[in-house]
Amino acid sequence: MQKWIMSGLLAVACIFAAALMFTLPGRDQVAQEEKPQMPAVTLNAEQAETIVNNNCIACHGDQLQGANAPELAHIGSTLSADQLYSIITKGKGGGMMPAFKDKLKEEEIANVALWLSEKK
Ligand code: HEC
């Protein structure tokens, strides 16, 4: 009789473990969230300026000179395109700098990151 209980428990544990495997984020997914991979794009300055004017200057200033948020006019001398991509995607400062991953396409963020990385 006890055997049946034991194997029953074992079966339940197996189903539980299998379910966990599918619901827990995979290691790749976790890595992706920690350090988003910037897609390769060709710089489109016009598109970058439009996106920045529509999404960033309210906080960073109309010349990116800084306002309620840090200056970005020379950000390329301290941050690489990859680092910029990561900040714009995920945000910074506990939400003071908003995350743009749901507002802009990956390619748009990459283009803005590339454009900003040349501001030295
Ligand atoms: C709601 C206001 C707000 C908007 C909109 C905003 N930012 Fe920011 N941003 C901030 C604040 C505040 C910080 C500083 C966060 C910190 O360092 O803790 C910041 C920091 C940054 C940094 C890091 C600067 C550094 O010196 O480390 C970058 C890069 C940046 N923002 C780019 C952008 C871009 C590009 C956009 C538009 C796509 C944008 N931000 C839109 C508020 C904003």
XYZ file of C-alpha atoms and ligand atoms in Angstrom:
163
model
C 0.000 0.000 0.000
C 2.742 2.449 0.971
C 4.491 1.749 -2.313
C 1.514 3.134 -4.154
C 1.600 6.323 -2.134
C 5.319 6.714 -2.745
C 5.072 6.251 -6.494
C 2.051 8.522 -6.568
C 4.073 11.232 -4.839
C 6.967 10.630 -7.192
C 4.702 11.033 -10.208
C 3.306 14.287 -8.845
C 6.831 15.541 -8.168
C 7.856 14.691 -11.734
C 4.900 16.517 -13.229
C 5.657 19.500 -11.002
C 9.325 19.503 -12.036
C 8.398 19.262 -15.716
C 5.958 22.144 -15.347
C 8.638 24.238 -13.655
C 11.049 23.586 -16.493
C 8.635 25.159 -18.913
C 7.555 28.103 -16.812
C 10.908 29.242 -15.402
C 12.722 31.548 -17.810
C 15.553 29.822 -19.624
C 19.088 30.949 -19.048
C 19.192 32.639 -22.458
C 16.109 34.640 -21.650
C 17.549 35.805 -18.324
C 20.795 36.827 -20.026
C 18.801 38.701 -22.643
C 17.014 40.689 -19.951
C 20.220 41.540 -18.126
C 22.131 42.537 -21.195
C 19.963 43.055 -24.258
C 21.773 42.309 -27.496
C 21.804 45.258 -29.870
C 20.717 44.327 -33.402
C 23.008 45.482 -36.210
C 21.600 48.547 -37.944
C 22.857 51.159 -40.382
C 22.719 54.646 -38.969
C 19.699 56.653 -40.072
C 20.283 60.070 -38.511
C 16.970 61.501 -39.666
C 14.980 58.694 -38.025
C 17.082 58.946 -34.859
C 16.444 62.679 -34.557
C 12.699 62.205 -35.005
C 12.590 59.486 -32.348
C 14.696 61.541 -29.924
C 12.563 64.650 -30.498
C 9.411 62.664 -29.820
C 10.643 60.627 -26.873
C 13.654 62.066 -25.111
C 13.965 65.849 -25.218
C 11.160 66.433 -22.713
C 13.562 65.212 -20.031
C 16.988 65.522 -21.643
C 16.539 69.017 -23.148
C 15.809 70.080 -26.736
C 19.530 70.219 -27.541
C 20.177 67.183 -25.303
C 21.932 69.681 -23.086
C 20.320 68.161 -20.005
C 17.262 69.348 -18.103
C 15.459 67.067 -15.668
C 17.813 64.370 -16.874
C 21.542 64.194 -17.646
C 23.082 65.836 -20.678
C 23.388 63.531 -23.696
C 25.047 65.922 -26.138
C 28.452 64.293 -25.528
C 27.288 60.925 -24.239
C 29.251 59.078 -26.951
C 32.483 59.943 -25.186
C 31.457 57.991 -22.080
C 29.073 55.288 -23.311
C 29.283 52.887 -26.244
C 26.360 52.143 -28.580
C 25.892 48.797 -26.774
C 25.693 50.471 -23.378
C 23.316 53.107 -24.703
C 21.145 50.410 -26.265
C 20.946 48.653 -22.920
C 20.016 51.820 -20.985
C 17.357 52.932 -23.482
C 15.890 49.419 -23.630
C 15.746 48.799 -19.900
C 15.618 52.320 -18.431
C 17.707 53.490 -15.490
C 17.493 54.898 -11.996
C 14.538 52.791 -10.888
C 12.249 54.084 -13.642
C 13.321 57.753 -13.603
C 14.708 57.030 -17.033
C 11.859 55.049 -18.611
C 12.401 51.730 -20.402
C 11.628 52.014 -24.106
C 11.478 48.323 -24.963
C 7.688 48.391 -25.287
C 7.484 51.826 -26.937
C 10.113 51.574 -29.646
C 11.222 48.755 -31.939
C 14.585 47.116 -31.228
C 15.926 48.546 -34.477
C 14.736 52.035 -33.565
C 16.468 51.857 -30.181
C 19.613 50.531 -31.859
C 19.550 53.398 -34.347
C 19.158 55.976 -31.566
C 21.973 54.284 -29.597
C 24.229 54.413 -32.644
C 23.359 58.047 -33.294
C 24.007 59.025 -29.662
C 27.276 57.068 -29.566
C 28.628 59.444 -32.223
C 27.885 62.495 -30.078
C 31.312 63.093 -28.597
C 10.757 60.879 -18.110
C 12.039 61.515 -18.382
C 12.995 60.839 -19.358
C 12.760 60.510 -20.668
C 11.489 60.694 -21.470
C 14.012 59.957 -21.164
N 14.942 59.950 -20.173
Fe 16.874 59.292 -20.323
N 17.161 59.628 -18.355
C 16.249 60.210 -17.496
C 16.831 60.303 -16.169
C 16.157 60.890 -14.942
C 18.116 59.730 -16.260
C 19.132 59.555 -15.132
C 18.907 58.217 -14.501
C 19.992 57.825 -13.533
O 21.166 58.024 -13.839
O 19.641 57.297 -12.478
C 18.279 59.323 -17.644
C 19.432 58.740 -18.119
C 19.664 58.454 -19.456
C 20.901 57.929 -19.981
C 22.156 57.614 -19.171
C 22.964 58.872 -19.077
C 24.228 58.687 -18.303
O 25.028 59.667 -18.262
O 24.460 57.613 -17.732
C 20.739 57.801 -21.323
C 21.757 57.294 -22.321
C 19.399 58.226 -21.641
N 18.762 58.621 -20.483
C 18.864 58.256 -22.909
C 17.538 58.562 -23.201
C 16.954 58.458 -24.513
C 17.702 58.063 -25.769
C 15.636 58.780 -24.383
C 14.572 58.757 -25.455
C 14.439 57.543 -26.238
C 15.398 59.127 -22.994
N 16.581 58.978 -22.304
C 14.202 59.533 -22.458
C 14.990 60.649 -17.837
C 14.367 60.470 -19.055
